[in-house]
Short mmCIF file of C-alpha atoms in Angstrom, two decimals:
data_model
loop_
_atom_site.label_atom_id
_atom_site.label_comp_id
_atom_site.label_asym_id
_atom_site.label_seq_id
_atom_site.Cartn_x
_atom_site.Cartn_y
_atom_site.Cartn_z
CA MET A 1 -29.29 -100.75 -19.35
CA GLN A 2 -30.54 -102.95 -16.40
CA GLU A 3 -29.77 -100.19 -13.72
CA ALA A 4 -31.37 -97.85 -15.43
CA GLU A 5 -34.66 -99.83 -15.59
CA GLU A 6 -34.09 -100.54 -12.15
CA ILE A 7 -33.80 -97.13 -11.26
CA LEU A 8 -36.96 -96.06 -13.04
CA PHE A 9 -38.65 -98.81 -11.56
CA GLY A 10 -37.79 -97.84 -8.08
CA SER A 11 -38.70 -94.16 -8.64
CA LEU A 12 -42.21 -95.44 -9.98
CA HIS A 13 -42.96 -97.45 -6.75
CA ASN A 14 -41.53 -94.34 -4.51
CA CYS A 15 -43.90 -92.34 -6.10
CA GLY A 16 -47.17 -94.76 -5.37
CA VAL A 17 -47.65 -95.77 -8.74
CA VAL A 18 -48.81 -99.48 -8.83
CA ILE A 19 -47.14 -101.34 -12.06
CA PRO A 20 -48.87 -104.44 -13.27
CA LYS A 21 -47.47 -107.86 -12.24
CA GLY A 22 -45.36 -109.52 -14.49
CA ILE A 23 -44.04 -106.02 -15.92
CA ASP A 24 -40.69 -105.26 -14.73
CA THR A 25 -38.94 -104.25 -17.87
CA LEU A 26 -39.08 -101.37 -20.28
CA LYS A 27 -40.12 -104.21 -22.97
CA GLY A 28 -42.62 -105.40 -20.92
CA ILE A 29 -44.09 -102.09 -20.97
CA ILE A 30 -44.22 -101.29 -24.66
CA SER A 31 -45.35 -105.00 -25.56
CA GLU A 32 -48.50 -104.94 -23.38
CA SER A 33 -51.29 -102.92 -24.88
CA GLY A 34 -52.35 -100.16 -22.70
CA VAL A 35 -49.68 -100.54 -19.54
CA PHE A 36 -47.82 -96.88 -20.61
CA TYR A 37 -51.47 -95.36 -20.60
CA ASN A 38 -52.18 -96.79 -17.13
CA LEU A 39 -48.77 -95.85 -15.89
CA THR A 40 -49.26 -92.12 -17.31
CA THR A 41 -52.62 -92.14 -15.95
CA GLN A 42 -51.67 -92.99 -12.57
CA ILE A 43 -49.05 -90.31 -12.31
CA LEU A 44 -51.09 -87.36 -13.53
CA LYS A 45 -53.63 -88.33 -11.19
CA ILE A 46 -51.11 -88.27 -8.31
CA ILE A 47 -50.13 -84.67 -9.88
CA ASP A 48 -53.83 -83.26 -9.57
CA GLN A 49 -56.55 -85.72 -8.92
CA GLN A 50 -59.33 -83.16 -9.63
CA LYS A 51 -57.83 -81.98 -12.89
CA TYR A 52 -56.83 -85.15 -14.32
CA GLY A 53 -59.30 -87.55 -12.67
CA ILE A 54 -61.02 -87.66 -16.29
CA PHE A 55 -58.89 -90.20 -17.56
CA THR A 56 -59.87 -93.89 -16.58
CA ASP A 57 -57.21 -96.25 -15.65
CA SER A 58 -57.61 -99.10 -18.36
CA ILE A 59 -57.27 -97.99 -21.98
CA PRO A 60 -60.55 -97.81 -23.86
CA LYS A 61 -61.39 -100.90 -26.58
CA GLN A 62 -62.74 -98.82 -29.36
CA THR A 63 -59.75 -97.72 -31.46
CA SER A 64 -61.22 -94.20 -31.74
CA GLU A 65 -61.63 -93.86 -28.14
CA LYS A 66 -58.14 -94.94 -28.02
CA VAL A 67 -56.58 -92.26 -30.03
CA ARG A 68 -58.66 -89.58 -28.69
CA VAL A 69 -57.74 -90.34 -24.60
CA CYS A 70 -54.19 -90.56 -25.86
CA ALA A 71 -54.45 -87.36 -27.94
CA LYS A 72 -55.45 -85.72 -25.19
CA GLN A 73 -53.20 -87.10 -22.68
CA ALA A 74 -50.27 -86.08 -25.18
CA SER A 75 -51.85 -82.67 -25.50
CA ILE A 76 -51.49 -82.01 -21.52
CA ILE A 77 -48.12 -83.38 -21.18
CA LYS A 78 -47.09 -81.02 -24.10
CA GLU A 79 -48.56 -78.16 -22.08
CA MET A 80 -46.74 -79.07 -18.85
CA GLY A 81 -43.46 -78.31 -20.98
CA PHE A 82 -42.35 -81.62 -22.55
CA ASN A 83 -40.03 -80.92 -25.22
CA GLU A 84 -39.80 -84.01 -27.38
CA PRO A 85 -42.01 -84.82 -30.04
CA ILE A 86 -44.99 -86.59 -28.63
CA GLY A 87 -48.72 -87.55 -29.84
CA TYR A 88 -51.16 -89.87 -29.45
CA HIS A 89 -48.61 -92.82 -31.39
CA GLN A 90 -46.04 -91.85 -28.26
CA ILE A 91 -48.91 -92.91 -25.79
CA LEU A 92 -50.26 -95.83 -27.53
CA TYR A 93 -47.48 -97.48 -29.29
CA PRO A 94 -44.36 -95.95 -27.56
CA LYS A 95 -40.75 -96.59 -27.90
CA THR A 96 -38.55 -97.25 -24.95
CA THR A 97 -37.06 -93.89 -25.39
CA ASP A 98 -40.38 -92.30 -25.12
CA VAL A 99 -41.25 -94.36 -22.05
CA THR A 100 -38.10 -93.26 -20.03
CA ASN A 101 -38.48 -89.64 -21.38
CA ILE A 102 -42.28 -89.08 -20.63
CA LEU A 103 -42.22 -91.07 -17.08
CA ASN A 104 -39.18 -89.35 -15.85
CA PHE A 105 -40.35 -85.77 -17.29
CA LEU A 106 -44.17 -86.70 -15.02
CA MET A 107 -42.58 -87.72 -12.10
CA LYS A 108 -40.44 -84.10 -12.09
CA HIS A 109 -43.87 -82.84 -11.58
CA ILE A 110 -44.95 -84.60 -8.75
CA PRO A 111 -45.64 -82.03 -5.75
CA ASP A 112 -43.06 -81.89 -3.17
CA ASP A 113 -45.25 -82.91 -0.44
CA LEU A 114 -45.94 -86.27 -2.12
CA SER A 115 -42.08 -86.69 -2.99
CA THR A 116 -39.47 -88.96 -1.29
CA ASN A 117 -37.62 -86.25 0.28
CA LYS A 118 -40.33 -84.56 1.57
CA SER A 119 -41.72 -87.75 3.40
CA ILE A 120 -38.18 -88.50 4.92
CA ARG A 121 -38.29 -84.86 6.66
CA ASN A 122 -41.84 -85.21 7.63
CA SER A 123 -40.62 -88.74 9.21
CA ILE A 124 -37.64 -86.82 10.76
CA SER A 125 -39.86 -84.17 12.28
CA LYS A 126 -42.59 -86.69 13.40
CA THR A 127 -39.50 -88.80 15.08
CA LEU A 128 -38.34 -85.60 17.19
CA TYR A 129 -42.21 -84.78 17.98
CA ASP A 130 -42.39 -88.32 19.47
CA ILE A 131 -38.85 -88.25 21.44
CA VAL A 132 -39.97 -84.73 22.92
CA HIS A 133 -43.55 -85.67 23.56
CA ASN A 134 -42.37 -88.81 25.26
CA MET A 135 -39.96 -86.97 27.50
CA ASN A 136 -42.41 -84.53 28.63
CA ASP A 137 -44.87 -87.42 29.38
CA GLU A 138 -41.98 -88.98 30.96
CA LYS A 139 -41.28 -85.95 33.25
CA LYS A 140 -45.01 -85.86 33.95
CA ARG A 141 -45.14 -89.46 35.23
CA ARG A 142 -42.06 -89.39 37.13
CA ILE A 143 -42.27 -85.86 39.06
CA PRO A 144 -45.18 -85.65 41.53
CA PRO A 145 -46.66 -82.23 41.51
CA GLN A 146 -46.72 -81.92 45.20
CA THR A 147 -43.50 -83.82 46.02
CA PRO A 148 -40.05 -82.05 46.89
CA ILE A 149 -37.54 -82.45 44.31
CA ARG A 150 -34.59 -84.70 45.42
CA GLN A 151 -30.67 -84.78 44.19
CA LYS A 152 -31.28 -88.22 42.97
CA ASP A 153 -34.34 -87.48 40.86
CA ILE A 154 -32.52 -84.50 39.07
CA ASN A 155 -29.58 -86.74 38.66
CA GLN A 156 -31.64 -89.43 37.14
CA ARG A 157 -33.58 -86.91 34.66
CA LYS A 158 -29.99 -85.54 33.89
CA ARG A 159 -29.16 -88.86 32.91
CA VAL A 160 -32.43 -89.58 30.80
CA ASN A 161 -31.89 -86.42 29.11
CA SER A 162 -28.41 -86.97 28.10
CA ILE A 163 -29.49 -90.54 26.95
CA LEU A 164 -32.48 -89.08 25.03
CA GLN A 165 -30.31 -86.23 23.51
CA LYS A 166 -27.86 -89.27 22.13
CA ILE A 167 -30.85 -91.07 20.76
CA LEU A 168 -32.21 -88.05 19.17
CA GLN A 169 -28.68 -87.26 17.98
CA LYS A 170 -28.20 -90.79 16.58
CA LYS A 171 -31.55 -90.67 15.00
CA VAL A 172 -30.68 -87.04 12.99
CA GLU A 173 -27.29 -88.63 11.87
CA GLU A 174 -29.23 -91.45 10.45
CA GLN A 175 -31.48 -89.41 8.92
CA ASN A 176 -29.07 -87.27 7.24
CA ASP A 177 -27.04 -90.21 6.24
CA VAL A 178 -30.35 -91.68 4.37
CA ILE A 179 -30.66 -88.14 2.91
CA ALA A 180 -27.00 -87.84 1.76
CA GLU A 181 -27.31 -91.56 0.37
CA MET A 182 -30.55 -90.62 -1.67
CA LYS A 183 -28.87 -87.65 -2.92
CA SER A 184 -25.99 -89.36 -4.22
CA ASN A 185 -28.41 -91.90 -5.60
CA ALA A 186 -30.02 -89.23 -7.01
CA LYS A 187 -26.93 -87.74 -8.62
CA THR A 188 -25.98 -91.09 -10.07
CA GLN A 189 -29.48 -91.65 -11.62
CA VAL A 190 -29.34 -88.32 -13.36
CA ARG A 191 -25.91 -89.17 -14.62
CA LYS A 192 -27.05 -92.56 -15.84
CA GLU A 193 -30.14 -91.22 -17.54
CA ILE A 194 -27.81 -88.83 -19.13
CA ILE A 195 -25.31 -91.60 -20.39
CA LYS A 196 -28.79 -93.74 -21.38
CA LYS A 197 -29.81 -90.81 -23.16
CA GLU A 198 -26.95 -90.19 -25.05
CA GLU A 199 -26.77 -93.79 -26.18
CA ASN A 200 -30.19 -93.66 -27.00
CA GLU A 201 -29.63 -90.77 -29.34
CA GLU A 202 -26.54 -92.59 -30.93
CA GLU A 203 -28.85 -95.67 -31.25
CA GLU A 204 -31.64 -93.39 -33.20
CA LYS A 205 -29.16 -91.90 -35.17
CA LYS A 206 -28.13 -95.25 -36.34
CA GLU A 207 -31.47 -96.55 -36.54
CA GLU A 208 -32.21 -93.04 -38.67
CA ASP A 209 -29.32 -93.84 -40.84
CA VAL A 210 -30.08 -97.41 -41.60
CA MET A 211 -33.76 -96.04 -42.46
CA VAL A 212 -32.63 -93.52 -44.85
CA ALA A 213 -30.08 -95.82 -46.75
CA VAL A 214 -33.23 -98.53 -46.79
CA GLU A 215 -35.35 -95.81 -48.09
CA LEU A 216 -32.49 -94.80 -50.74
CA LYS A 217 -32.26 -98.25 -51.57
CA GLU A 218 -36.46 -98.46 -52.07
CA SER A 219 -36.28 -95.26 -53.71
CA LYS A 220 -33.79 -96.35 -56.39
CA ASN A 221 -35.74 -99.53 -56.82
CA GLU A 222 -38.99 -97.83 -57.25
CA LYS A 223 -37.40 -95.40 -59.81
CA LYS A 224 -35.92 -98.22 -61.63
CA ILE A 225 -39.02 -100.01 -61.59
CA ARG A 226 -41.10 -97.12 -62.63
CA LEU A 227 -38.42 -96.16 -65.76
CA GLU A 228 -38.74 -99.59 -66.83
CA SER A 229 -42.79 -99.44 -66.87
CA GLU A 230 -42.53 -96.19 -68.56
CA LEU A 231 -39.80 -97.48 -71.14
CA ASP A 232 -42.56 -100.48 -72.01
CA GLU A 233 -45.32 -97.93 -72.37
CA ILE A 234 -43.08 -96.02 -74.44
CA VAL A 235 -42.19 -99.02 -76.59
CA LYS A 236 -45.78 -100.48 -76.73
CA GLU A 237 -46.99 -96.69 -77.90
CA ARG A 238 -44.27 -96.62 -80.54
CA GLN A 239 -45.51 -100.21 -81.86
CA GLN A 240 -49.29 -98.75 -81.88
CA VAL A 241 -47.92 -95.58 -83.79
CA GLU A 242 -45.96 -97.86 -86.10
CA ASP A 243 -49.15 -100.33 -86.77
CA ILE A 244 -51.47 -97.21 -87.21
CA LEU A 245 -48.83 -95.68 -89.69
CA GLN A 246 -48.61 -99.04 -91.72
CA LYS A 247 -52.34 -99.11 -91.89
CA ILE A 248 -52.51 -95.49 -93.28
CA LYS A 249 -49.61 -96.50 -95.66
CA THR A 250 -52.06 -99.64 -96.97
CA ARG A 251 -55.03 -97.33 -97.20
CA ILE A 252 -53.12 -94.79 -98.90
CA GLU A 253 -51.88 -97.51 -101.59
CA LYS A 254 -55.64 -98.53 -102.11
CA VAL A 255 -56.75 -95.42 -102.74
CA GLU A 256 -53.59 -94.64 -105.17
CA ASP A 257 -54.81 -97.87 -106.87
CA TYR A 258 -58.49 -96.62 -107.02
CA ILE A 259 -57.40 -93.43 -108.59
CA ASN A 260 -55.10 -95.34 -110.92
CA GLU A 261 -58.24 -97.33 -111.93
CA GLY A 262 -60.37 -94.05 -112.17
CA LYS A 263 -57.71 -92.42 -114.46
CA ASN A 264 -57.73 -95.60 -116.64
CA GLU A 265 -61.42 -96.13 -117.01
CA LEU A 266 -61.69 -92.18 -117.46
CA LYS A 267 -58.96 -92.20 -120.43
CA GLU A 268 -61.17 -95.16 -121.92
CA MET A 269 -64.46 -93.12 -121.59
CA ILE A 270 -62.73 -90.16 -122.86
CA LYS A 271 -61.93 -92.73 -125.91
CA GLU A 272 -65.39 -93.97 -126.11
CA LYS A 273 -66.56 -90.52 -126.29
CA GLU A 274 -64.54 -89.44 -128.92
CA GLU A 275 -65.59 -92.12 -130.63
CA LEU A 276 -69.19 -91.38 -130.17
CA MET A 277 -68.44 -87.68 -131.21
CA LYS A 278 -66.99 -89.27 -134.37
CA LYS A 279 -69.99 -91.58 -134.83
CA GLN A 280 -72.51 -88.58 -134.32
CA LYS A 281 -70.44 -86.51 -137.09
CA THR A 282 -70.89 -89.61 -139.26
CA LEU A 283 -74.78 -89.61 -138.64
CA GLU A 284 -74.86 -86.01 -139.47
CA ARG A 285 -73.01 -86.43 -142.31
CA GLN A 286 -75.58 -89.45 -143.38
CA LYS A 287 -78.39 -86.93 -142.58
CA ILE A 288 -76.92 -84.36 -144.97
CA ILE A 289 -76.62 -87.28 -147.68
CA ARG A 290 -80.02 -88.54 -146.56
CA GLU A 291 -81.62 -85.36 -147.54
CA LYS A 292 -79.85 -84.73 -150.66
CA VAL A 293 -80.93 -88.15 -151.64
CA LYS A 294 -84.56 -87.68 -152.75
CA ASP A 295 -84.64 -89.45 -155.85
CA ILE A 296 -83.88 -92.66 -154.37
CA ASP A 297 -86.61 -95.69 -154.21
CA ALA A 298 -88.99 -95.09 -151.22
CA ASN A 299 -88.30 -98.63 -150.03
CA ASP A 300 -84.52 -98.26 -150.10
CA LYS A 301 -85.02 -95.42 -148.51
CA ASP A 302 -87.02 -96.24 -145.36
CA GLU A 303 -84.75 -99.56 -145.13
CA TYR A 304 -81.85 -97.17 -144.99
CA ILE A 305 -83.50 -94.82 -142.56
CA GLU A 306 -84.24 -97.92 -140.55
CA LYS A 307 -80.74 -98.87 -140.12
CA LEU A 308 -79.55 -95.58 -139.43
CA GLU A 309 -81.89 -95.02 -136.56
CA GLU A 310 -80.58 -98.68 -135.34
CA LEU A 311 -76.99 -97.69 -135.45
CA LYS A 312 -78.00 -94.25 -133.78
CA GLN A 313 -79.97 -96.12 -131.20
CA SER A 314 -77.11 -98.62 -130.58
CA GLU A 315 -74.80 -95.83 -130.23
CA MET A 316 -77.15 -93.68 -127.66
CA ASN A 317 -77.16 -96.91 -125.46
CA LYS A 318 -73.44 -97.57 -125.24
CA LEU A 319 -73.10 -93.75 -124.37
CA GLU A 320 -75.79 -94.16 -121.52
CA GLY A 321 -74.05 -97.22 -120.26
CA LEU A 322 -70.74 -95.29 -119.78
CA LYS A 323 -72.43 -92.49 -118.18
CA GLN A 324 -73.79 -95.36 -115.68
CA LYS A 325 -70.08 -96.49 -114.95
CA TRP A 326 -68.98 -93.27 -114.64
CA THR A 327 -71.81 -92.43 -111.74
CA LEU A 328 -70.98 -95.77 -110.17
CA TYR A 329 -67.24 -95.15 -110.20
CA GLU A 330 -67.59 -91.25 -108.76
CA ASP A 331 -69.88 -92.85 -106.05
CA GLU A 332 -67.31 -95.55 -104.94
CA MET A 333 -64.88 -92.74 -104.81
CA LYS A 334 -66.76 -90.70 -102.69
CA LYS A 335 -67.54 -93.80 -100.29
CA GLU A 336 -63.91 -94.79 -99.98
CA VAL A 337 -63.05 -91.04 -98.95
CA GLN A 338 -65.67 -90.87 -96.38
CA GLU A 339 -64.33 -94.33 -94.89
CA ASN A 340 -60.87 -92.85 -94.67
CA GLU A 341 -61.98 -89.60 -93.01
CA LYS A 342 -63.75 -91.49 -90.38
CA LYS A 343 -60.77 -94.11 -89.72
CA ASN A 344 -58.48 -91.22 -89.40
CA ASN A 345 -60.45 -89.27 -87.18
#
């Protein structure tokens, strides 16, 4: 892991990316806020300053602006052909795998004229040009234009040319060795990155398995808690229903008691009515008798009539009292029925 980090940071330095002081590991990049955004911004500007110069080197302070610029960068990287999942979250809150994948992807898009191999080729060309140019200058300095060429000078120039050719050949060989070494290092880096990617994929798979297990455990616990809560609610609802049924049962018993009392009172009233009917018949018979008895003394007759009137009045009063009781009983029964209907509703 340390070698892969060294290769990554070395590649960044070779591309001209300025890494903040104190940041020399992947953990340092992801732990410091805005460092990864700064690195991606620098590489994008190296790729095309005119096109990607819209991004500031430091990440904005406001959360909404952070999300906006990171989402913009993620969209640009995705349009460049990045196949991995990417959004503002991978730029603003990256993981180590996000850092390596995105930085390696962006460095591959740096133009050839800015890459290290191109710089080496330019350096070799410049070295060859300098050697040839120096040889021409040397010739111009050592060969006077109007002086006859001597054999000694010819031999000396041959020796100089031979030395220069050897130097040139040695320089070219050194540069070829450097190129071969860099190619070998690049292949090694690619192999290490492949191994690292496989290791990261295994780690991610393990993390996903752990997360799935944790989620399953949490879902089971949540389901258990939810079922227990639903069971408690069902028990409470059942208890409430039982209480309501008990109240209804009590009310029904009260109504039945009222009905029984009403029936008893009704029976008594019927009996009293029958008695009144009997008394009324008796009065009618007495009236008939009173009509028949005309020869009774006037004083006795008046006294007898008064007694009959008093008896009749008392019987009528009793009948009126029974009627009033019956009316009150009916009103009470109606009120009780209305109250029961309201409570049931």
